[in-house]
Short mmCIF file of the C-alpha atoms (twelve columns), coordinates in Angstrom:
data_MODEL
# 
_entry.id   MODEL 
# 
loop_
_atom_site.group_PDB 
_atom_site.id 
_atom_site.type_symbol 
_atom_site.label_atom_id 
_atom_site.label_alt_id 
_atom_site.label_comp_id 
_atom_site.label_asym_id 
_atom_site.label_seq_id 
_atom_site.Cartn_x 
_atom_site.Cartn_y 
_atom_site.Cartn_z 
_atom_site.pdbx_PDB_model_num 
ATOM 1   C CA . MET A 1   95.127 -40.469 104.878 1 
ATOM 2   C CA . PHE A 2   92.082 -39.151 103.060 1 
ATOM 3   C CA . SER A 3   91.866 -38.456 99.328  1 
ATOM 4   C CA . PRO A 4   91.405 -34.849 98.051  1 
ATOM 5   C CA . GLU A 5   87.863 -35.792 97.133  1 
ATOM 6   C CA . GLN A 6   87.104 -36.934 100.647 1 
ATOM 7   C CA . ARG A 7   88.635 -33.928 102.215 1 
ATOM 8   C CA . GLN A 8   86.580 -31.709 99.900  1 
ATOM 9   C CA . LEU A 9   83.375 -33.622 100.941 1 
ATOM 10  C CA . MET A 10  84.239 -33.111 104.463 1 
ATOM 11  C CA . GLU A 11  84.694 -29.478 104.274 1 
ATOM 12  C CA . SER A 12  81.637 -28.863 102.160 1 
ATOM 13  C CA . HIS A 13  79.250 -31.118 104.058 1 
ATOM 14  C CA . PHE A 14  80.720 -31.195 107.520 1 
ATOM 15  C CA . GLY A 15  82.710 -27.986 108.146 1 
ATOM 16  C CA . LEU A 16  85.673 -30.040 108.684 1 
ATOM 17  C CA . THR A 17  88.957 -28.948 107.189 1 
ATOM 18  C CA . PHE A 18  92.543 -29.777 107.110 1 
ATOM 19  C CA . GLU A 19  93.917 -26.220 106.199 1 
ATOM 20  C CA . PRO A 20  93.368 -23.126 108.298 1 
ATOM 21  C CA . HIS A 21  91.065 -20.449 106.777 1 
ATOM 22  C CA . PRO A 22  93.147 -17.609 105.301 1 
ATOM 23  C CA . SER A 23  91.161 -14.774 107.022 1 
ATOM 24  C CA . PRO A 24  89.053 -16.082 109.780 1 
ATOM 25  C CA . VAL A 25  86.946 -13.614 111.784 1 
ATOM 26  C CA . ALA A 26  88.056 -15.363 114.971 1 
ATOM 27  C CA . THR A 27  89.884 -18.615 115.977 1 
ATOM 28  C CA . PHE A 28  89.758 -20.459 119.279 1 
ATOM 29  C CA . LYS A 29  91.482 -23.744 120.229 1 
ATOM 30  C CA . LEU A 30  88.657 -26.173 120.628 1 
ATOM 31  C CA . ILE A 31  90.031 -27.469 123.979 1 
ATOM 32  C CA . ASP A 32  89.706 -23.853 125.315 1 
ATOM 33  C CA . LEU A 33  85.942 -23.698 124.771 1 
ATOM 34  C CA . TYR A 34  85.556 -26.267 127.461 1 
ATOM 35  C CA . GLU A 35  86.217 -23.357 129.887 1 
ATOM 36  C CA . ALA A 36  83.388 -20.879 130.710 1 
ATOM 37  C CA . GLU A 37  85.672 -17.776 130.024 1 
ATOM 38  C CA . HIS A 38  86.763 -18.855 126.643 1 
ATOM 39  C CA . MET A 39  83.303 -20.147 125.516 1 
ATOM 40  C CA . GLN A 40  81.777 -16.783 126.656 1 
ATOM 41  C CA . ARG A 41  84.303 -14.969 124.498 1 
ATOM 42  C CA . PHE A 42  83.477 -17.123 121.473 1 
ATOM 43  C CA . LEU A 43  79.742 -16.383 122.070 1 
ATOM 44  C CA . ASP A 44  80.481 -12.658 122.412 1 
ATOM 45  C CA . GLU A 45  82.105 -12.815 119.016 1 
ATOM 46  C CA . TYR A 46  79.602 -15.187 117.141 1 
ATOM 47  C CA . ASN A 47  76.202 -13.971 118.363 1 
ATOM 48  C CA . PRO A 48  76.662 -10.319 117.149 1 
ATOM 49  C CA . VAL A 49  77.579 -11.385 113.399 1 
ATOM 50  C CA . ILE A 50  74.607 -13.842 113.225 1 
ATOM 51  C CA . LYS A 51  72.440 -11.088 114.676 1 
ATOM 52  C CA . GLY A 52  71.275 -12.867 117.577 1 
ATOM 53  C CA . LEU A 53  68.929 -11.169 120.053 1 
ATOM 54  C CA . GLU A 54  69.622 -13.292 122.899 1 
ATOM 55  C CA . PRO A 55  72.438 -15.774 124.082 1 
ATOM 56  C CA . ALA A 56  70.266 -18.939 123.052 1 
ATOM 57  C CA . VAL A 57  70.707 -18.016 119.340 1 
ATOM 58  C CA . GLY A 58  74.451 -18.415 119.394 1 
ATOM 59  C CA . ALA A 59  74.083 -21.508 121.456 1 
ATOM 60  C CA . MET A 60  71.698 -23.078 118.857 1 
ATOM 61  C CA . TYR A 61  73.758 -22.029 115.876 1 
ATOM 62  C CA . LEU A 62  76.914 -23.459 117.421 1 
ATOM 63  C CA . THR A 63  74.887 -26.602 118.145 1 
ATOM 64  C CA . SER A 64  74.200 -26.806 114.454 1 
ATOM 65  C CA . ASN A 65  77.982 -26.652 113.756 1 
ATOM 66  C CA . LEU A 66  78.589 -29.391 116.226 1 
ATOM 67  C CA . ILE A 67  76.172 -31.536 114.534 1 
ATOM 68  C CA . LEU A 68  77.828 -31.356 111.290 1 
ATOM 69  C CA . PHE A 69  81.300 -31.825 113.108 1 
ATOM 70  C CA . SER A 70  79.899 -35.023 114.588 1 
ATOM 71  C CA . SER A 71  78.750 -36.226 111.288 1 
ATOM 72  C CA . ALA A 72  82.243 -36.216 110.017 1 
ATOM 73  C CA . LEU A 73  83.251 -39.012 112.267 1 
ATOM 74  C CA . HIS A 74  80.128 -40.901 111.162 1 
ATOM 75  C CA . TYR A 75  81.165 -40.513 107.627 1 
ATOM 76  C CA . MET A 76  84.848 -41.711 108.185 1 
ATOM 77  C CA . VAL A 77  83.743 -44.818 110.100 1 
ATOM 78  C CA . ALA A 78  81.558 -46.023 107.180 1 
ATOM 79  C CA . CYS A 79  83.356 -44.647 104.144 1 
ATOM 80  C CA . CYS A 80  87.215 -44.382 104.820 1 
ATOM 81  C CA . ASP A 81  89.961 -46.650 105.735 1 
ATOM 82  C CA . HIS A 82  90.909 -44.407 108.709 1 
ATOM 83  C CA . ALA A 83  89.066 -42.217 111.092 1 
ATOM 84  C CA . ILE A 84  90.816 -39.561 113.296 1 
ATOM 85  C CA . ASP A 85  90.798 -38.964 116.918 1 
ATOM 86  C CA . PHE A 86  88.028 -36.483 117.618 1 
ATOM 87  C CA . ALA A 87  89.532 -35.378 120.992 1 
ATOM 88  C CA . PRO A 88  89.236 -31.491 121.196 1 
ATOM 89  C CA . GLU A 89  92.890 -30.857 121.514 1 
ATOM 90  C CA . HIS A 90  93.326 -31.839 117.874 1 
ATOM 91  C CA . PHE A 91  91.062 -29.012 116.487 1 
ATOM 92  C CA . THR A 92  90.766 -25.281 116.102 1 
ATOM 93  C CA . ALA A 93  87.205 -23.663 115.804 1 
ATOM 94  C CA . GLU A 94  87.117 -21.034 113.067 1 
ATOM 95  C CA . LEU A 95  84.718 -18.326 112.906 1 
ATOM 96  C CA . ILE A 96  84.437 -17.409 109.196 1 
ATOM 97  C CA . TYR A 97  82.486 -15.550 106.646 1 
ATOM 98  C CA . ILE A 98  81.316 -17.237 103.604 1 
ATOM 99  C CA . GLU A 99  80.300 -15.008 100.563 1 
ATOM 100 C CA . GLY A 100 78.085 -15.891 97.817  1 
ATOM 101 C CA . ASN A 101 74.502 -15.682 96.625  1 
ATOM 102 C CA . TYR A 102 73.663 -16.518 100.179 1 
ATOM 103 C CA . SER A 103 76.341 -15.016 102.433 1 
ATOM 104 C CA . TYR A 104 76.608 -16.099 106.100 1 
ATOM 105 C CA . TYR A 105 78.791 -16.495 109.124 1 
ATOM 106 C CA . THR A 106 79.399 -20.088 110.366 1 
ATOM 107 C CA . VAL A 107 81.925 -22.133 112.355 1 
ATOM 108 C CA . ARG A 108 84.178 -24.769 110.921 1 
ATOM 109 C CA . PHE A 109 86.628 -26.941 112.556 1 
ATOM 110 C CA . CYS A 110 90.198 -27.207 111.434 1 
ATOM 111 C CA . VAL A 111 92.288 -30.283 112.141 1 
ATOM 112 C CA . ASN A 112 95.542 -29.255 113.666 1 
ATOM 113 C CA . GLU A 113 96.742 -32.763 114.335 1 
ATOM 114 C CA . ALA A 114 95.203 -35.880 112.460 1 
ATOM 115 C CA . VAL A 115 95.900 -38.581 114.646 1 
ATOM 116 C CA . ALA A 116 94.913 -41.708 112.651 1 
ATOM 117 C CA . ILE A 117 92.773 -44.647 113.778 1 
ATOM 118 C CA . PRO A 118 92.645 -47.400 111.289 1 
ATOM 119 C CA . ILE A 119 89.306 -48.854 110.765 1 
ATOM 120 C CA . ASP A 120 89.420 -52.497 111.723 1 
ATOM 121 C CA . LEU A 121 87.003 -54.196 109.229 1 
ATOM 122 C CA . ASN A 122 87.003 -57.422 111.176 1 
ATOM 123 C CA . ASN A 123 85.549 -55.488 114.212 1 
ATOM 124 C CA . ARG A 124 84.140 -52.411 112.592 1 
ATOM 125 C CA . GLU A 125 80.747 -52.429 114.456 1 
ATOM 126 C CA . GLN A 126 82.448 -52.660 117.944 1 
ATOM 127 C CA . GLN A 127 84.906 -50.002 116.946 1 
ATOM 128 C CA . ARG A 128 82.243 -47.783 115.618 1 
ATOM 129 C CA . ASN A 129 80.252 -48.032 118.835 1 
ATOM 130 C CA . GLU A 130 83.234 -47.108 120.924 1 
ATOM 131 C CA . LEU A 131 84.180 -44.183 118.672 1 
ATOM 132 C CA . PHE A 132 80.680 -42.743 118.774 1 
ATOM 133 C CA . ALA A 133 80.454 -43.212 122.523 1 
ATOM 134 C CA . ARG A 134 83.749 -41.261 122.935 1 
ATOM 135 C CA . LEU A 135 82.901 -38.563 120.437 1 
ATOM 136 C CA . TYR A 136 79.662 -37.710 122.299 1 
ATOM 137 C CA . ALA A 137 80.647 -38.396 125.902 1 
ATOM 138 C CA . HIS A 138 83.979 -36.547 125.855 1 
ATOM 139 C CA . THR A 139 83.695 -33.964 122.855 1 
ATOM 140 C CA . ILE A 140 80.260 -32.994 122.234 1 
ATOM 141 C CA . ARG A 141 78.455 -33.477 125.633 1 
ATOM 142 C CA . PRO A 142 80.757 -31.048 127.727 1 
ATOM 143 C CA . LEU A 143 80.174 -28.325 125.188 1 
ATOM 144 C CA . ILE A 144 76.340 -28.784 125.148 1 
ATOM 145 C CA . GLU A 145 76.375 -28.735 128.970 1 
ATOM 146 C CA . LEU A 146 78.420 -25.551 129.110 1 
ATOM 147 C CA . LEU A 147 76.255 -23.693 126.570 1 
ATOM 148 C CA . HIS A 148 73.304 -24.580 128.816 1 
ATOM 149 C CA . GLN A 149 75.252 -23.192 131.808 1 
ATOM 150 C CA . LEU A 150 76.161 -19.910 130.089 1 
ATOM 151 C CA . THR A 151 73.013 -19.296 127.908 1 
ATOM 152 C CA . LYS A 152 70.359 -21.068 129.731 1 
ATOM 153 C CA . THR A 153 69.333 -22.838 126.522 1 
ATOM 154 C CA . PRO A 154 67.628 -26.099 127.473 1 
ATOM 155 C CA . LYS A 155 69.767 -28.973 126.985 1 
ATOM 156 C CA . LEU A 156 66.912 -30.932 125.489 1 
ATOM 157 C CA . GLN A 157 66.409 -28.286 122.839 1 
ATOM 158 C CA . MET A 158 70.090 -28.469 121.833 1 
ATOM 159 C CA . TRP A 159 70.162 -32.283 121.824 1 
ATOM 160 C CA . GLY A 160 66.815 -32.120 120.038 1 
ATOM 161 C CA . SER A 161 68.558 -30.671 116.911 1 
ATOM 162 C CA . PHE A 162 70.842 -33.630 116.453 1 
ATOM 163 C CA . PRO A 163 68.364 -35.823 114.597 1 
ATOM 164 C CA . ARG A 164 69.155 -33.851 111.513 1 
ATOM 165 C CA . ILE A 165 71.964 -36.325 111.030 1 
ATOM 166 C CA . THR A 166 69.152 -38.179 109.193 1 
ATOM 167 C CA . TYR A 167 69.572 -35.879 106.231 1 
ATOM 168 C CA . THR A 168 73.314 -36.456 106.318 1 
ATOM 169 C CA . TYR A 169 72.988 -40.281 106.271 1 
ATOM 170 C CA . GLU A 170 70.179 -40.205 103.540 1 
ATOM 171 C CA . SER A 171 72.326 -37.995 101.349 1 
ATOM 172 C CA . LEU A 172 75.365 -40.143 101.784 1 
ATOM 173 C CA . ILE A 173 73.489 -43.495 101.127 1 
ATOM 174 C CA . ALA A 174 71.836 -41.876 97.952  1 
ATOM 175 C CA . GLN A 175 75.168 -40.796 96.501  1 
ATOM 176 C CA . GLU A 176 77.240 -43.984 97.544  1 
ATOM 177 C CA . LYS A 177 77.828 -46.195 94.556  1 
ATOM 178 C CA . ASP A 178 80.087 -48.875 96.416  1 
ATOM 179 C CA . PRO A 179 77.618 -51.527 97.757  1 
ATOM 180 C CA . ILE A 180 79.897 -52.241 100.790 1 
ATOM 181 C CA . ARG A 181 80.077 -48.723 101.857 1 
ATOM 182 C CA . LYS A 182 76.383 -48.115 101.272 1 
ATOM 183 C CA . GLN A 183 75.625 -51.237 103.462 1 
ATOM 184 C CA . ARG A 184 77.777 -49.810 106.080 1 
ATOM 185 C CA . LEU A 185 76.078 -46.365 105.982 1 
ATOM 186 C CA . GLU A 186 72.646 -48.083 106.191 1 
ATOM 187 C CA . ALA A 187 73.947 -50.243 109.234 1 
ATOM 188 C CA . ASP A 188 75.479 -47.189 110.957 1 
ATOM 189 C CA . PHE A 189 72.248 -45.083 110.357 1 
ATOM 190 C CA . HIS A 190 70.098 -47.697 112.048 1 
ATOM 191 C CA . TYR A 191 72.652 -48.019 114.964 1 
ATOM 192 C CA . THR A 192 72.747 -44.179 115.527 1 
ATOM 193 C CA . THR A 193 68.961 -43.660 115.465 1 
ATOM 194 C CA . ASP A 194 67.658 -46.842 116.982 1 
ATOM 195 C CA . GLU A 195 70.314 -48.726 119.013 1 
ATOM 196 C CA . MET A 196 72.997 -46.219 120.297 1 
ATOM 197 C CA . PRO A 197 72.539 -46.061 124.140 1 
ATOM 198 C CA . PRO A 198 71.931 -42.681 125.651 1 
ATOM 199 C CA . ASP A 199 74.709 -42.810 128.273 1 
ATOM 200 C CA . ALA A 200 77.092 -40.823 126.291 1 
ATOM 201 C CA . PHE A 201 74.576 -37.962 125.796 1 
ATOM 202 C CA . GLY A 202 73.666 -37.848 129.410 1 
ATOM 203 C CA . THR A 203 70.015 -38.118 128.548 1 
ATOM 204 C CA . LYS A 204 67.331 -40.443 129.421 1 
ATOM 205 C CA . ARG A 205 66.893 -41.638 125.747 1 
ATOM 206 C CA . ASN A 206 69.058 -41.422 122.570 1 
ATOM 207 C CA . PRO A 207 68.335 -37.990 121.113 1 
ATOM 208 C CA . TYR A 208 68.843 -39.375 117.678 1 
ATOM 209 C CA . HIS A 209 65.734 -41.563 118.029 1 
ATOM 210 C CA . HIS A 210 63.190 -39.232 116.662 1 
ATOM 211 C CA . THR A 211 60.008 -39.618 114.646 1 
ATOM 212 C CA . TYR A 212 59.607 -36.922 112.230 1 
ATOM 213 C CA . ARG A 213 56.228 -35.125 111.789 1 
ATOM 214 C CA . TYR A 214 55.382 -33.847 108.449 1 
ATOM 215 C CA . VAL A 215 53.796 -30.649 107.092 1 
ATOM 216 C CA . ASP A 216 52.449 -29.768 103.590 1 
ATOM 217 C CA . ASN A 217 54.948 -28.655 101.109 1 
ATOM 218 C CA . PRO A 218 53.386 -26.029 98.936  1 
ATOM 219 C CA . LEU A 219 56.173 -26.235 96.263  1 
ATOM 220 C CA . ASN A 220 55.721 -29.957 95.799  1 
ATOM 221 C CA . PRO A 221 52.508 -31.431 97.539  1 
ATOM 222 C CA . ASP A 222 53.792 -35.042 96.843  1 
ATOM 223 C CA . VAL A 223 56.925 -34.571 98.908  1 
ATOM 224 C CA . PRO A 224 55.882 -33.090 102.342 1 
ATOM 225 C CA . TYR A 225 58.345 -31.294 104.514 1 
ATOM 226 C CA . ARG A 226 59.843 -32.614 107.731 1 
ATOM 227 C CA . MET A 227 59.120 -30.684 110.647 1 
ATOM 228 C CA . LYS A 228 62.234 -29.566 112.519 1 
ATOM 229 C CA . PRO A 229 62.758 -31.680 115.649 1 
ATOM 230 C CA . THR A 230 63.392 -28.369 117.686 1 
ATOM 231 C CA . CYS A 231 63.406 -24.687 117.233 1 
ATOM 232 C CA . CYS A 232 66.785 -23.402 115.694 1 
ATOM 233 C CA . MET A 233 66.115 -19.804 117.166 1 
ATOM 234 C CA . TYR A 234 66.203 -18.130 113.854 1 
ATOM 235 C CA . TYR A 235 63.044 -16.178 114.764 1 
ATOM 236 C CA . ARG A 236 65.310 -14.674 117.621 1 
ATOM 237 C CA . THR A 237 67.556 -12.874 115.107 1 
ATOM 238 C CA . GLU A 238 67.225 -9.389  113.724 1 
ATOM 239 C CA . ASP A 239 64.526 -9.537  110.893 1 
ATOM 240 C CA . GLY A 240 64.147 -13.324 111.727 1 
ATOM 241 C CA . GLU A 241 60.981 -15.229 111.751 1 
ATOM 242 C CA . TYR A 242 59.616 -18.680 112.574 1 
ATOM 243 C CA . CYS A 243 60.734 -21.126 109.937 1 
ATOM 244 C CA . TYR A 244 57.857 -22.742 108.068 1 
ATOM 245 C CA . THR A 245 58.895 -26.174 109.480 1 
ATOM 246 C CA . CYS A 246 59.355 -24.871 113.081 1 
ATOM 247 C CA . PRO A 247 57.667 -26.860 115.750 1 
ATOM 248 C CA . ARG A 248 56.806 -23.601 117.559 1 
ATOM 249 C CA . LEU A 249 54.838 -22.238 114.548 1 
ATOM 250 C CA . LYS A 250 51.108 -22.396 115.176 1 
ATOM 251 C CA . PRO A 251 49.117 -24.307 112.758 1 
ATOM 252 C CA . LYS A 252 47.072 -21.329 111.546 1 
ATOM 253 C CA . ASP A 253 50.131 -19.237 110.955 1 
ATOM 254 C CA . ARG A 254 51.690 -22.100 109.006 1 
ATOM 255 C CA . GLU A 255 48.684 -22.111 106.845 1 
ATOM 256 C CA . VAL A 256 49.120 -18.313 106.253 1 
ATOM 257 C CA . ARG A 257 52.682 -18.858 105.249 1 
ATOM 258 C CA . LYS A 258 51.656 -21.706 103.085 1 
ATOM 259 C CA . GLN A 259 49.095 -19.681 101.096 1 
ATOM 260 C CA . GLN A 260 51.761 -16.945 100.755 1 
ATOM 261 C CA . MET A 261 54.236 -19.529 99.348  1 
ATOM 262 C CA . ILE A 262 51.622 -20.658 96.816  1 
ATOM 263 C CA . LYS A 263 50.844 -17.176 95.676  1 
ATOM 264 C CA . GLU A 264 54.526 -16.467 95.247  1 
ATOM 265 C CA . LEU A 265 55.038 -19.584 93.215  1 
ATOM 266 C CA . ALA A 266 51.962 -18.847 91.012  1 
ATOM 267 C CA . ALA A 267 53.460 -15.320 90.447  1 
ATOM 268 C CA . LYS A 268 56.790 -16.616 89.292  1 
ATOM 269 C CA . LYS A 269 55.151 -19.077 86.752  1 
ATOM 270 C CA . SER A 270 52.821 -16.364 85.306  1 
# 
């Protein structure tokens, strides 16, 4: 259904895989995570390994994983001949450890049953709208609402992370060489961020509709950083701190961090 190159891209970019991990830390049927007991067991496994100091850390980190998971369907609809059914019963959530120069724990989603949905090129936009609505209403939204119930993390804070799909679309558009697929990606990006109705999210406005604010980039003043749309809770991990682009970081503290980064950059060049 998907080429080896497409599968590799989905695993590396979206945490979506078609082969079980050889040594996961823990595995959960995704459908089970819609029940409070199983989701709590998952959080009890996840929060300690990411060194979260409160339950909201696990909720926000899992939200980041769900953003990537959602992006996989966006990619399929624009760039593949088929999508797959993103109903939760078709997936396993795997808590895994990735070792490298920067080692970390994360969650990826393994496809247990790939139920093919051929992309109807004559009716692609209508099909896209329906697939996206189903994804958010039936697969993502119940998980966000359960995380809110169990961890008290504000739903708007979790939904507020989703505009990061901007980076996914921009990357895919920049890399795409086929003009037809590039055009689809651009059209889907516009629909996702500007036209998708908020009903599927259970919010008053489409959370993807977001205007980024910018902050100085000490490493390249000509390319300012986008401020994160919401706090990722890294500062509530052991040895964590506010990200330079965190909306909770006070301007005077960001300026201190900026000057530190400039000094560190100068030291490396000397």
